[in-house]
């Protein structure tokens, strides 16, 4: 019965710490992206988007934003699903979807940033 | 015997409709709502990046949508949701250390987060318009 000593889910504190750790990273990366993108993309054209993502600092910070943001939102949505969805099949389906969607988006979006910089 | 048919008044679960509406309750609900909204916004950010990588032709309709009134309204709401979730997130990090939990502090920090969220998109717009 050792599992009981760690609570029902046995991973609650890891979730708690990861959510706050990613929150701290996003506290810097989020406002940076909003302001940098707003200033760089104000003209709004395709070339200004390419110019923005071609700068190494912007590319790296955007990839970090994606990693921390997608992980943070996955943790948050997991909490929402566990809180509000009672029906077991719906709950499991949504949890699986929540595990896969951020992963697929992360792979696609990081590849997109790399493709802009190095070509495909 | 008459009394035996009537069950004793027992405490009931606090249903949403019996709570007096207050700002700290709104701040908690808004945190979840903006979090869910930002899930959608992050999906769109990822798709935006893929559209940029897809080339000028693929980016053109995205650009048209972002410049349209719908796109601009969406950007306003996205930045407001992000600003709220950020400010209220900091508020919760402070709560984690046991600070700011008394009613008057919690009330004023909740109001601050809401006002910050409403003002932030105008700040970003001003930076984009008049900034360096």
PDB file of C-alpha atoms in Angstrom:
ATOM      1  CA  UNK A   1       0.000   0.000   0.000  1.00  0.00           C
ATOM      2  CA  UNK A   2       2.939   2.304  -0.528  1.00  0.00           C
ATOM      3  CA  UNK A   3       1.107   4.009  -3.382  1.00  0.00           C
ATOM      4  CA  UNK A   4      -1.363   5.501  -0.884  1.00  0.00           C
ATOM      5  CA  UNK A   5       1.333   7.584   0.722  1.00  0.00           C
ATOM      6  CA  UNK A   6       1.725   9.553  -2.498  1.00  0.00           C
ATOM      7  CA  UNK A   7      -1.939  10.427  -2.943  1.00  0.00           C
ATOM      8  CA  UNK A   8      -4.565   9.180  -5.345  1.00  0.00           C
ATOM      9  CA  UNK A   9      -2.896  10.268  -8.567  1.00  0.00           C
ATOM     10  CA  UNK A  10       0.692   9.703  -7.321  1.00  0.00           C
ATOM     11  CA  UNK A  11       1.939  12.554  -9.487  1.00  0.00           C
ATOM     12  CA  UNK A  12       0.175  15.594  -8.057  1.00  0.00           C
ATOM     13  CA  UNK A  13       3.225  17.416  -6.732  1.00  0.00           C
ATOM     14  CA  UNK A  14       5.155  16.917  -9.971  1.00  0.00           C
ATOM     15  CA  UNK A  15       2.238  18.470 -11.840  1.00  0.00           C
ATOM     16  CA  UNK A  16       2.089  21.336  -9.323  1.00  0.00           C
ATOM     17  CA  UNK A  17       5.821  22.094  -9.644  1.00  0.00           C
ATOM     18  CA  UNK A  18       5.880  21.773 -13.464  1.00  0.00           C
ATOM     19  CA  UNK A  19       2.908  24.117 -13.794  1.00  0.00           C
ATOM     20  CA  UNK A  20       4.630  26.796 -11.724  1.00  0.00           C
ATOM     21  CA  UNK A  21       8.051  26.296 -13.307  1.00  0.00           C
ATOM     22  CA  UNK A  22       6.596  26.685 -16.806  1.00  0.00           C
ATOM     23  CA  UNK A  23       4.550  29.661 -15.547  1.00  0.00           C
ATOM     24  CA  UNK A  24       7.776  31.435 -14.495  1.00  0.00           C
ATOM     25  CA  UNK A  25       9.362  30.806 -17.910  1.00  0.00           C
ATOM     26  CA  UNK A  26       6.213  32.078 -19.655  1.00  0.00           C
ATOM     27  CA  UNK A  27       6.233  35.179 -17.450  1.00  0.00           C
ATOM     28  CA  UNK A  28       9.301  36.245 -19.454  1.00  0.00           C
ATOM     29  CA  UNK A  29       8.708  34.575 -22.837  1.00  0.00           C
ATOM     30  CA  UNK A  30       5.031  35.530 -23.183  1.00  0.00           C
ATOM     31  CA  UNK A  31       5.303  39.322 -22.836  1.00  0.00           C
ATOM     32  CA  UNK A  32       8.506  39.239 -24.910  1.00  0.00           C
ATOM     33  CA  UNK A  33       6.702  37.533 -27.798  1.00  0.00           C
ATOM     34  CA  UNK A  34       3.605  39.742 -27.642  1.00  0.00           C
ATOM     35  CA  UNK A  35       5.659  42.957 -27.677  1.00  0.00           C
ATOM     36  CA  UNK A  36       8.391  41.826 -30.090  1.00  0.00           C
ATOM     37  CA  UNK A  37       5.867  40.377 -32.544  1.00  0.00           C
ATOM     38  CA  UNK A  38       3.591  43.426 -32.304  1.00  0.00           C
ATOM     39  CA  UNK A  39       6.484  45.816 -33.007  1.00  0.00           C
ATOM     40  CA  UNK A  40       8.099  43.684 -35.741  1.00  0.00           C
ATOM     41  CA  UNK A  41       4.916  42.690 -37.525  1.00  0.00           C
ATOM     42  CA  UNK A  42       3.092  46.018 -37.436  1.00  0.00           C
ATOM     43  CA  UNK A  43       3.505  46.376 -41.191  1.00  0.00           C
ATOM     44  CA  UNK A  44       1.878  43.000 -41.267  1.00  0.00           C
ATOM     45  CA  UNK A  45       3.304  41.590 -44.464  1.00  0.00           C
ATOM     46  CA  UNK A  46       4.769  38.181 -45.206  1.00  0.00           C
ATOM     47  CA  UNK A  47       8.314  39.533 -45.408  1.00  0.00           C
ATOM     48  CA  UNK A  48       8.123  41.114 -41.932  1.00  0.00           C
ATOM     49  CA  UNK A  49       7.022  37.720 -40.521  1.00  0.00           C
ATOM     50  CA  UNK A  50       9.974  36.022 -42.257  1.00  0.00           C
ATOM     51  CA  UNK A  51      12.374  38.757 -41.050  1.00  0.00           C
ATOM     52  CA  UNK A  52      11.105  38.344 -37.474  1.00  0.00           C
ATOM     53  CA  UNK A  53      11.550  34.551 -37.416  1.00  0.00           C
ATOM     54  CA  UNK A  54      14.890  34.717 -39.254  1.00  0.00           C
ATOM     55  CA  UNK A  55      16.566  36.507 -36.379  1.00  0.00           C
ATOM     56  CA  UNK A  56      18.311  33.774 -34.308  1.00  0.00           C
ATOM     57  CA  UNK A  57      17.240  35.225 -30.941  1.00  0.00           C
ATOM     58  CA  UNK A  58      13.614  35.447 -32.077  1.00  0.00           C
ATOM     59  CA  UNK A  59      13.696  31.914 -33.491  1.00  0.00           C
ATOM     60  CA  UNK A  60      15.160  30.377 -30.329  1.00  0.00           C
ATOM     61  CA  UNK A  61      12.861  32.343 -27.999  1.00  0.00           C
ATOM     62  CA  UNK A  62       9.826  31.424 -30.116  1.00  0.00           C
ATOM     63  CA  UNK A  63      10.749  27.720 -29.892  1.00  0.00           C
ATOM     64  CA  UNK A  64      11.156  28.060 -26.107  1.00  0.00           C
ATOM     65  CA  UNK A  65       7.778  29.831 -25.925  1.00  0.00           C
ATOM     66  CA  UNK A  66       6.199  26.932 -27.818  1.00  0.00           C
ATOM     67  CA  UNK A  67       7.783  24.269 -25.574  1.00  0.00           C
ATOM     68  CA  UNK A  68       6.889  25.934 -22.263  1.00  0.00           C
ATOM     69  CA  UNK A  69       3.518  27.229 -23.490  1.00  0.00           C
ATOM     70  CA  UNK A  70       2.345  23.890 -24.907  1.00  0.00           C
ATOM     71  CA  UNK A  71       3.475  22.026 -21.778  1.00  0.00           C
ATOM     72  CA  UNK A  72       1.815  24.590 -19.475  1.00  0.00           C
ATOM     73  CA  UNK A  73      -1.473  24.497 -21.389  1.00  0.00           C
ATOM     74  CA  UNK A  74      -1.456  20.691 -21.409  1.00  0.00           C
ATOM     75  CA  UNK A  75      -1.100  20.652 -17.612  1.00  0.00           C
ATOM     76  CA  UNK A  76      -3.844  23.239 -17.204  1.00  0.00           C
ATOM     77  CA  UNK A  77      -6.283  21.520 -19.547  1.00  0.00           C
ATOM     78  CA  UNK A  78      -5.626  18.178 -17.818  1.00  0.00           C
ATOM     79  CA  UNK A  79      -6.739  19.798 -14.559  1.00  0.00           C
ATOM     80  CA  UNK A  80      -9.882  21.228 -16.184  1.00  0.00           C
ATOM     81  CA  UNK A  81     -10.823  17.849 -17.718  1.00  0.00           C
ATOM     82  CA  UNK A  82     -10.263  16.002 -14.435  1.00  0.00           C
ATOM     83  CA  UNK A  83     -12.363  18.608 -12.587  1.00  0.00           C
ATOM     84  CA  UNK A  84     -15.374  18.805 -14.887  1.00  0.00           C
ATOM     85  CA  UNK A  85     -15.661  15.640 -16.981  1.00  0.00           C
ATOM     86  CA  UNK A  86     -17.214  12.805 -14.975  1.00  0.00           C
ATOM     87  CA  UNK A  87     -18.014  10.281 -17.721  1.00  0.00           C
ATOM     88  CA  UNK A  88     -15.019   7.890 -17.886  1.00  0.00           C
ATOM     89  CA  UNK A  89     -14.927   7.356 -21.666  1.00  0.00           C
ATOM     90  CA  UNK A  90     -15.205  11.085 -22.450  1.00  0.00           C
ATOM     91  CA  UNK A  91     -12.613  11.852 -19.785  1.00  0.00           C
ATOM     92  CA  UNK A  92     -10.070   9.357 -21.129  1.00  0.00           C
ATOM     93  CA  UNK A  93     -10.711  10.470 -24.706  1.00  0.00           C
ATOM     94  CA  UNK A  94     -10.120  14.132 -23.809  1.00  0.00           C
ATOM     95  CA  UNK A  95      -7.001  13.295 -21.787  1.00  0.00           C
ATOM     96  CA  UNK A  96      -5.531  11.345 -24.721  1.00  0.00           C
ATOM     97  CA  UNK A  97      -6.425  14.200 -27.087  1.00  0.00           C
ATOM     98  CA  UNK A  98      -4.831  16.654 -24.647  1.00  0.00           C
ATOM     99  CA  UNK A  99      -1.674  14.540 -24.618  1.00  0.00           C
ATOM    100  CA  UNK A 100      -1.437  14.400 -28.418  1.00  0.00           C
ATOM    101  CA  UNK A 101      -2.554  17.877 -29.595  1.00  0.00           C
ATOM    102  CA  UNK A 102       0.242  19.907 -27.910  1.00  0.00           C
ATOM    103  CA  UNK A 103       2.792  17.318 -29.069  1.00  0.00           C
ATOM    104  CA  UNK A 104       1.657  17.480 -32.707  1.00  0.00           C
ATOM    105  CA  UNK A 105       1.438  21.288 -32.642  1.00  0.00           C
ATOM    106  CA  UNK A 106       4.877  21.536 -31.047  1.00  0.00           C
ATOM    107  CA  UNK A 107       6.471  19.292 -33.674  1.00  0.00           C
ATOM    108  CA  UNK A 108       4.783  21.181 -36.523  1.00  0.00           C
ATOM    109  CA  UNK A 109       5.439  24.683 -35.213  1.00  0.00           C
ATOM    110  CA  UNK A 110       9.090  24.037 -34.224  1.00  0.00           C
ATOM    111  CA  UNK A 111       9.692  22.482 -37.638  1.00  0.00           C
ATOM    112  CA  UNK A 112       8.109  25.600 -39.172  1.00  0.00           C
ATOM    113  CA  UNK A 113      10.521  27.922 -37.305  1.00  0.00           C
ATOM    114  CA  UNK A 114      13.478  25.758 -38.379  1.00  0.00           C
ATOM    115  CA  UNK A 115      12.208  25.621 -41.980  1.00  0.00           C
ATOM    116  CA  UNK A 116      12.046  29.434 -42.149  1.00  0.00           C
ATOM    117  CA  UNK A 117      15.674  29.591 -41.000  1.00  0.00           C
ATOM    118  CA  UNK A 118      17.270  26.679 -42.840  1.00  0.00           C
ATOM    119  CA  UNK A 119      14.885  25.965 -45.712  1.00  0.00           C
ATOM    120  CA  UNK A 120      13.197  22.651 -46.390  1.00  0.00           C
TER     121      UNK A 120
ATOM    122  CA  UNK B   1     -44.057  10.441  15.560  1.00  0.00           C
ATOM    123  CA  UNK B   2     -45.016  13.430  13.416  1.00  0.00           C
ATOM    124  CA  UNK B   3     -41.491  14.759  13.797  1.00  0.00           C
ATOM    125  CA  UNK B   4     -39.974  11.470  12.636  1.00  0.00           C
ATOM    126  CA  UNK B   5     -41.169  11.934   9.039  1.00  0.00           C
ATOM    127  CA  UNK B   6     -39.386  15.248   8.629  1.00  0.00           C
ATOM    128  CA  UNK B   7     -35.620  14.819   8.115  1.00  0.00           C
ATOM    129  CA  UNK B   8     -33.288  16.985  10.135  1.00  0.00           C
ATOM    130  CA  UNK B   9     -31.967  20.021   8.220  1.00  0.00           C
ATOM    131  CA  UNK B  10     -28.569  18.947   7.013  1.00  0.00           C
ATOM    132  CA  UNK B  11     -25.823  21.104   5.544  1.00  0.00           C
ATOM    133  CA  UNK B  12     -25.948  21.126   1.747  1.00  0.00           C
ATOM    134  CA  UNK B  13     -23.212  21.495  -0.809  1.00  0.00           C
ATOM    135  CA  UNK B  14     -22.671  25.172  -1.689  1.00  0.00           C
ATOM    136  CA  UNK B  15     -24.305  25.455  -5.088  1.00  0.00           C
ATOM    137  CA  UNK B  16     -23.200  28.239  -7.396  1.00  0.00           C
ATOM    138  CA  UNK B  17     -26.520  30.111  -7.169  1.00  0.00           C
ATOM    139  CA  UNK B  18     -26.448  30.507  -3.376  1.00  0.00           C
ATOM    140  CA  UNK B  19     -23.092  32.299  -3.379  1.00  0.00           C
ATOM    141  CA  UNK B  20     -23.020  36.061  -3.264  1.00  0.00           C
ATOM    142  CA  UNK B  21     -21.149  37.135  -6.399  1.00  0.00           C
ATOM    143  CA  UNK B  22     -17.789  38.613  -5.480  1.00  0.00           C
ATOM    144  CA  UNK B  23     -14.661  39.664  -7.334  1.00  0.00           C
ATOM    145  CA  UNK B  24     -12.343  36.912  -6.076  1.00  0.00           C
ATOM    146  CA  UNK B  25     -14.830  34.330  -7.359  1.00  0.00           C
ATOM    147  CA  UNK B  26     -14.927  36.073 -10.747  1.00  0.00           C
ATOM    148  CA  UNK B  27     -11.118  36.159 -10.804  1.00  0.00           C
ATOM    149  CA  UNK B  28     -10.935  32.397 -10.259  1.00  0.00           C
ATOM    150  CA  UNK B  29     -13.497  31.615 -12.972  1.00  0.00           C
ATOM    151  CA  UNK B  30     -11.797  34.054 -15.368  1.00  0.00           C
ATOM    152  CA  UNK B  31      -8.460  32.322 -14.805  1.00  0.00           C
ATOM    153  CA  UNK B  32      -9.891  29.039 -16.076  1.00  0.00           C
ATOM    154  CA  UNK B  33     -11.792  30.690 -18.944  1.00  0.00           C
ATOM    155  CA  UNK B  34      -8.773  32.662 -20.147  1.00  0.00           C
ATOM    156  CA  UNK B  35      -6.618  29.529 -19.771  1.00  0.00           C
ATOM    157  CA  UNK B  36      -8.976  27.590 -22.040  1.00  0.00           C
ATOM    158  CA  UNK B  37      -9.094  30.531 -24.484  1.00  0.00           C
ATOM    159  CA  UNK B  38      -5.284  30.670 -24.549  1.00  0.00           C
ATOM    160  CA  UNK B  39      -5.211  26.947 -25.395  1.00  0.00           C
ATOM    161  CA  UNK B  40      -7.075  27.900 -28.558  1.00  0.00           C
ATOM    162  CA  UNK B  41      -4.844  30.947 -29.134  1.00  0.00           C
ATOM    163  CA  UNK B  42      -1.714  28.777 -28.856  1.00  0.00           C
ATOM    164  CA  UNK B  43      -3.137  26.372 -31.445  1.00  0.00           C
ATOM    165  CA  UNK B  44      -3.616  29.399 -33.732  1.00  0.00           C
ATOM    166  CA  UNK B  45      -0.062  30.629 -32.995  1.00  0.00           C
ATOM    167  CA  UNK B  46       1.305  27.223 -34.033  1.00  0.00           C
ATOM    168  CA  UNK B  47      -0.792  27.307 -37.219  1.00  0.00           C
ATOM    169  CA  UNK B  48       0.386  30.876 -37.896  1.00  0.00           C
ATOM    170  CA  UNK B  49       4.021  29.724 -37.725  1.00  0.00           C
ATOM    171  CA  UNK B  50       3.262  26.858 -40.118  1.00  0.00           C
ATOM    172  CA  UNK B  51       1.544  29.307 -42.493  1.00  0.00           C
ATOM    173  CA  UNK B  52       4.642  31.543 -42.480  1.00  0.00           C
ATOM    174  CA  UNK B  53       6.835  28.537 -43.266  1.00  0.00           C
ATOM    175  CA  UNK B  54       4.370  27.526 -45.986  1.00  0.00           C
ATOM    176  CA  UNK B  55       5.307  30.535 -48.116  1.00  0.00           C
ATOM    177  CA  UNK B  56       3.828  33.842 -49.278  1.00  0.00           C
ATOM    178  CA  UNK B  57       0.863  32.246 -51.012  1.00  0.00           C
ATOM    179  CA  UNK B  58      -0.204  30.272 -47.965  1.00  0.00           C
ATOM    180  CA  UNK B  59       0.341  33.298 -45.716  1.00  0.00           C
ATOM    181  CA  UNK B  60      -1.774  35.755 -47.753  1.00  0.00           C
ATOM    182  CA  UNK B  61      -5.239  34.661 -46.479  1.00  0.00           C
ATOM    183  CA  UNK B  62      -3.883  34.514 -42.892  1.00  0.00           C
ATOM    184  CA  UNK B  63      -2.592  38.064 -43.282  1.00  0.00           C
ATOM    185  CA  UNK B  64      -5.977  39.205 -44.667  1.00  0.00           C
ATOM    186  CA  UNK B  65      -7.791  37.616 -41.720  1.00  0.00           C
ATOM    187  CA  UNK B  66      -5.440  39.195 -39.135  1.00  0.00           C
ATOM    188  CA  UNK B  67      -5.901  42.646 -40.707  1.00  0.00           C
ATOM    189  CA  UNK B  68      -9.706  42.357 -40.844  1.00  0.00           C
ATOM    190  CA  UNK B  69     -11.934  43.730 -38.031  1.00  0.00           C
ATOM    191  CA  UNK B  70     -12.559  40.134 -36.891  1.00  0.00           C
ATOM    192  CA  UNK B  71      -8.833  39.459 -36.751  1.00  0.00           C
ATOM    193  CA  UNK B  72      -8.145  42.708 -34.901  1.00  0.00           C
ATOM    194  CA  UNK B  73     -10.923  41.975 -32.386  1.00  0.00           C
ATOM    195  CA  UNK B  74      -9.508  38.475 -31.958  1.00  0.00           C
ATOM    196  CA  UNK B  75      -6.042  39.909 -31.314  1.00  0.00           C
ATOM    197  CA  UNK B  76      -7.463  42.362 -28.747  1.00  0.00           C
ATOM    198  CA  UNK B  77      -9.257  39.537 -26.908  1.00  0.00           C
ATOM    199  CA  UNK B  78      -6.229  37.234 -27.115  1.00  0.00           C
ATOM    200  CA  UNK B  79      -3.889  39.847 -25.650  1.00  0.00           C
ATOM    201  CA  UNK B  80      -6.476  40.713 -22.967  1.00  0.00           C
ATOM    202  CA  UNK B  81      -6.889  37.011 -22.069  1.00  0.00           C
ATOM    203  CA  UNK B  82      -3.112  36.574 -21.959  1.00  0.00           C
ATOM    204  CA  UNK B  83      -2.604  39.712 -19.829  1.00  0.00           C
ATOM    205  CA  UNK B  84      -5.295  38.549 -17.414  1.00  0.00           C
ATOM    206  CA  UNK B  85      -3.946  35.004 -17.123  1.00  0.00           C
ATOM    207  CA  UNK B  86      -0.438  36.422 -16.610  1.00  0.00           C
ATOM    208  CA  UNK B  87      -1.416  38.951 -13.923  1.00  0.00           C
ATOM    209  CA  UNK B  88      -3.686  36.510 -12.131  1.00  0.00           C
ATOM    210  CA  UNK B  89      -1.016  33.815 -12.447  1.00  0.00           C
ATOM    211  CA  UNK B  90       1.458  36.086 -10.632  1.00  0.00           C
ATOM    212  CA  UNK B  91      -1.287  36.689  -8.042  1.00  0.00           C
ATOM    213  CA  UNK B  92      -1.548  32.925  -7.536  1.00  0.00           C
ATOM    214  CA  UNK B  93       2.235  32.553  -7.264  1.00  0.00           C
ATOM    215  CA  UNK B  94       2.103  35.163  -4.467  1.00  0.00           C
ATOM    216  CA  UNK B  95      -0.773  33.197  -2.878  1.00  0.00           C
ATOM    217  CA  UNK B  96       1.426  30.055  -3.015  1.00  0.00           C
ATOM    218  CA  UNK B  97       3.773  31.770  -0.572  1.00  0.00           C
ATOM    219  CA  UNK B  98       0.852  32.522   1.764  1.00  0.00           C
ATOM    220  CA  UNK B  99       0.853  36.238   0.973  1.00  0.00           C
ATOM    221  CA  UNK B 100      -1.957  38.526  -0.169  1.00  0.00           C
ATOM    222  CA  UNK B 101      -4.682  36.163   0.981  1.00  0.00           C
ATOM    223  CA  UNK B 102      -6.622  38.492   3.298  1.00  0.00           C
ATOM    224  CA  UNK B 103      -9.936  39.634   1.757  1.00  0.00           C
ATOM    225  CA  UNK B 104      -9.016  43.262   1.031  1.00  0.00           C
ATOM    226  CA  UNK B 105      -5.651  42.381  -0.616  1.00  0.00           C
ATOM    227  CA  UNK B 106      -7.212  39.533  -2.608  1.00  0.00           C
ATOM    228  CA  UNK B 107     -10.005  41.868  -3.773  1.00  0.00           C
ATOM    229  CA  UNK B 108      -7.701  44.648  -4.901  1.00  0.00           C
ATOM    230  CA  UNK B 109      -5.257  42.295  -6.668  1.00  0.00           C
ATOM    231  CA  UNK B 110      -8.208  40.687  -8.492  1.00  0.00           C
ATOM    232  CA  UNK B 111      -9.393  44.120  -9.672  1.00  0.00           C
ATOM    233  CA  UNK B 112      -5.841  44.973 -10.715  1.00  0.00           C
ATOM    234  CA  UNK B 113      -5.612  41.834 -12.879  1.00  0.00           C
ATOM    235  CA  UNK B 114      -8.912  42.665 -14.612  1.00  0.00           C
ATOM    236  CA  UNK B 115      -8.028  46.326 -15.269  1.00  0.00           C
ATOM    237  CA  UNK B 116      -4.528  45.314 -16.432  1.00  0.00           C
ATOM    238  CA  UNK B 117      -6.117  42.878 -18.905  1.00  0.00           C
ATOM    239  CA  UNK B 118      -8.404  45.553 -20.348  1.00  0.00           C
ATOM    240  CA  UNK B 119      -5.574  48.088 -20.682  1.00  0.00           C
ATOM    241  CA  UNK B 120      -2.798  45.777 -21.948  1.00  0.00           C
ATOM    242  CA  UNK B 121      -4.014  45.490 -25.584  1.00  0.00           C
ATOM    243  CA  UNK B 122      -3.998  49.311 -25.871  1.00  0.00           C
ATOM    244  CA  UNK B 123      -0.450  49.349 -24.485  1.00  0.00           C
ATOM    245  CA  UNK B 124       0.652  46.797 -27.084  1.00  0.00           C
ATOM    246  CA  UNK B 125      -1.152  48.742 -29.819  1.00  0.00           C
ATOM    247  CA  UNK B 126       0.576  51.968 -28.695  1.00  0.00           C
ATOM    248  CA  UNK B 127       3.984  50.237 -28.730  1.00  0.00           C
ATOM    249  CA  UNK B 128       3.366  48.831 -32.204  1.00  0.00           C
ATOM    250  CA  UNK B 129       2.137  52.186 -33.518  1.00  0.00           C
ATOM    251  CA  UNK B 130       4.462  54.695 -31.841  1.00  0.00           C
ATOM    252  CA  UNK B 131       7.324  52.442 -30.648  1.00  0.00           C
ATOM    253  CA  UNK B 132      10.866  52.385 -31.987  1.00  0.00           C
TER     254      UNK B 132
END
